[in-house]
Amino acid sequence: MSETPEVKPPVVTPVRVIIGLCLVAPFVAMLWVGSYAKTDPAFIGIPFFYWYQMLWVLISTALTMTAYKLWQRDQRGRASQKGGEVK
């Protein structure tokens, strides 16, 4: 009766911390209004306040896509440790 106990991977891993940071960064950037509540520097005639927010739309998309890809890789790794398969 010397069965080896099943070892579960840790819940908090460096990859999951990076995923969390990728998802939280846009919220922090947009909620910190004092950092971008100004008109200068203007970009092609558009005040800083507006183009900064539009830039974060693109950055948020890239960060969310990165988080999703990292999550998929993490789930595949966990499934392979268990011997299962994730679609």
PDB file of C-alpha atoms in Angstrom:
ATOM      1  CA  MET A   1       0.000   0.000   0.000  1.00  0.00           C
ATOM      2  CA  SER A   2       2.734   2.425  -0.866  1.00  0.00           C
ATOM      3  CA  GLU A   3       0.811   4.507  -3.367  1.00  0.00           C
ATOM      4  CA  THR A   4       2.415   7.706  -4.514  1.00  0.00           C
ATOM      5  CA  PRO A   5       0.164  10.680  -3.777  1.00  0.00           C
ATOM      6  CA  GLU A   6      -0.896  12.718  -6.777  1.00  0.00           C
ATOM      7  CA  VAL A   7       1.171  15.885  -6.978  1.00  0.00           C
ATOM      8  CA  LYS A   8      -0.848  18.881  -8.096  1.00  0.00           C
ATOM      9  CA  PRO A   9       0.913  21.753  -9.839  1.00  0.00           C
ATOM     10  CA  PRO A  10       0.949  25.022  -7.870  1.00  0.00           C
ATOM     11  CA  VAL A  11      -1.949  27.391  -8.456  1.00  0.00           C
ATOM     12  CA  VAL A  12       0.196  30.533  -8.564  1.00  0.00           C
ATOM     13  CA  THR A  13       3.001  30.215 -11.089  1.00  0.00           C
ATOM     14  CA  PRO A  14       5.186  32.843 -12.769  1.00  0.00           C
ATOM     15  CA  VAL A  15       3.206  32.418 -16.002  1.00  0.00           C
ATOM     16  CA  ARG A  16      -0.059  33.069 -14.187  1.00  0.00           C
ATOM     17  CA  VAL A  17       1.408  36.155 -12.531  1.00  0.00           C
ATOM     18  CA  ILE A  18       2.373  37.492 -15.973  1.00  0.00           C
ATOM     19  CA  ILE A  19      -1.154  36.721 -17.223  1.00  0.00           C
ATOM     20  CA  GLY A  20      -2.591  38.695 -14.320  1.00  0.00           C
ATOM     21  CA  LEU A  21      -0.298  41.644 -14.959  1.00  0.00           C
ATOM     22  CA  CYS A  22      -1.238  41.659 -18.644  1.00  0.00           C
ATOM     23  CA  LEU A  23      -4.915  41.849 -17.712  1.00  0.00           C
ATOM     24  CA  VAL A  24      -4.565  44.429 -14.907  1.00  0.00           C
ATOM     25  CA  ALA A  25      -2.205  46.868 -16.654  1.00  0.00           C
ATOM     26  CA  PRO A  26      -4.840  48.489 -18.928  1.00  0.00           C
ATOM     27  CA  PHE A  27      -7.176  49.071 -15.982  1.00  0.00           C
ATOM     28  CA  VAL A  28      -4.442  50.718 -13.940  1.00  0.00           C
ATOM     29  CA  ALA A  29      -3.371  52.884 -16.882  1.00  0.00           C
ATOM     30  CA  MET A  30      -6.908  54.075 -17.600  1.00  0.00           C
ATOM     31  CA  LEU A  31      -7.947  54.601 -13.976  1.00  0.00           C
ATOM     32  CA  TRP A  32      -4.886  56.767 -13.272  1.00  0.00           C
ATOM     33  CA  VAL A  33      -6.439  59.755 -15.035  1.00  0.00           C
ATOM     34  CA  GLY A  34      -4.024  62.284 -13.556  1.00  0.00           C
ATOM     35  CA  SER A  35      -1.230  60.816 -15.651  1.00  0.00           C
ATOM     36  CA  TYR A  36      -2.895  61.682 -18.961  1.00  0.00           C
ATOM     37  CA  ALA A  37      -5.344  64.518 -18.203  1.00  0.00           C
ATOM     38  CA  LYS A  38      -3.534  67.104 -20.332  1.00  0.00           C
ATOM     39  CA  THR A  39      -3.564  68.411 -23.875  1.00  0.00           C
ATOM     40  CA  ASP A  40       0.151  68.422 -24.703  1.00  0.00           C
ATOM     41  CA  PRO A  41       1.902  66.809 -26.502  1.00  0.00           C
ATOM     42  CA  ALA A  42      -0.522  66.768 -29.397  1.00  0.00           C
ATOM     43  CA  PHE A  43      -0.157  64.122 -32.099  1.00  0.00           C
ATOM     44  CA  ILE A  44      -1.256  65.203 -35.592  1.00  0.00           C
ATOM     45  CA  GLY A  45      -3.499  67.794 -33.989  1.00  0.00           C
ATOM     46  CA  ILE A  46      -5.126  65.351 -31.523  1.00  0.00           C
ATOM     47  CA  PRO A  47      -4.728  66.289 -27.833  1.00  0.00           C
ATOM     48  CA  PHE A  48      -2.747  63.889 -25.656  1.00  0.00           C
ATOM     49  CA  PHE A  49      -5.829  62.977 -23.594  1.00  0.00           C
ATOM     50  CA  TYR A  50      -7.503  61.374 -26.619  1.00  0.00           C
ATOM     51  CA  TRP A  51      -4.622  59.723 -28.444  1.00  0.00           C
ATOM     52  CA  TYR A  52      -3.263  58.230 -25.209  1.00  0.00           C
ATOM     53  CA  GLN A  53      -6.588  56.466 -24.614  1.00  0.00           C
ATOM     54  CA  MET A  54      -6.754  55.237 -28.208  1.00  0.00           C
ATOM     55  CA  LEU A  55      -3.201  53.925 -27.924  1.00  0.00           C
ATOM     56  CA  TRP A  56      -4.272  51.914 -24.892  1.00  0.00           C
ATOM     57  CA  VAL A  57      -7.002  50.267 -26.974  1.00  0.00           C
ATOM     58  CA  LEU A  58      -4.247  48.751 -29.138  1.00  0.00           C
ATOM     59  CA  ILE A  59      -2.013  47.958 -26.157  1.00  0.00           C
ATOM     60  CA  SER A  60      -4.928  46.316 -24.326  1.00  0.00           C
ATOM     61  CA  THR A  61      -5.659  44.157 -27.337  1.00  0.00           C
ATOM     62  CA  ALA A  62      -2.053  42.995 -27.518  1.00  0.00           C
ATOM     63  CA  LEU A  63      -1.879  42.312 -23.765  1.00  0.00           C
ATOM     64  CA  THR A  64      -5.164  40.398 -23.758  1.00  0.00           C
ATOM     65  CA  MET A  65      -4.028  38.303 -26.713  1.00  0.00           C
ATOM     66  CA  THR A  66      -0.720  37.591 -24.946  1.00  0.00           C
ATOM     67  CA  ALA A  67      -2.550  36.593 -21.757  1.00  0.00           C
ATOM     68  CA  TYR A  68      -4.842  34.270 -23.729  1.00  0.00           C
ATOM     69  CA  LYS A  69      -1.946  32.556 -25.503  1.00  0.00           C
ATOM     70  CA  LEU A  70      -0.074  32.122 -22.204  1.00  0.00           C
ATOM     71  CA  TRP A  71      -3.222  30.688 -20.593  1.00  0.00           C
ATOM     72  CA  GLN A  72      -3.644  28.181 -23.417  1.00  0.00           C
ATOM     73  CA  ARG A  73      -0.008  27.103 -23.087  1.00  0.00           C
ATOM     74  CA  ASP A  74      -0.389  26.791 -19.304  1.00  0.00           C
ATOM     75  CA  GLN A  75      -3.523  24.665 -19.641  1.00  0.00           C
ATOM     76  CA  ARG A  76      -1.885  22.382 -22.206  1.00  0.00           C
ATOM     77  CA  GLY A  77       1.077  21.933 -19.872  1.00  0.00           C
ATOM     78  CA  ARG A  78      -1.165  21.060 -16.935  1.00  0.00           C
ATOM     79  CA  ALA A  79      -3.175  18.618 -19.043  1.00  0.00           C
ATOM     80  CA  SER A  80      -0.024  16.872 -20.235  1.00  0.00           C
ATOM     81  CA  GLN A  81       1.136  16.498 -16.618  1.00  0.00           C
ATOM     82  CA  LYS A  82      -2.154  14.790 -15.793  1.00  0.00           C
ATOM     83  CA  GLY A  83      -2.045  12.686 -18.945  1.00  0.00           C
ATOM     84  CA  GLY A  84      -5.208  14.227 -20.334  1.00  0.00           C
ATOM     85  CA  GLU A  85      -5.757  16.329 -23.376  1.00  0.00           C
ATOM     86  CA  VAL A  86      -7.147  19.854 -23.683  1.00  0.00           C
ATOM     87  CA  LYS A  87      -8.847  20.897 -26.889  1.00  0.00           C
TER      88      LYS A  87
END
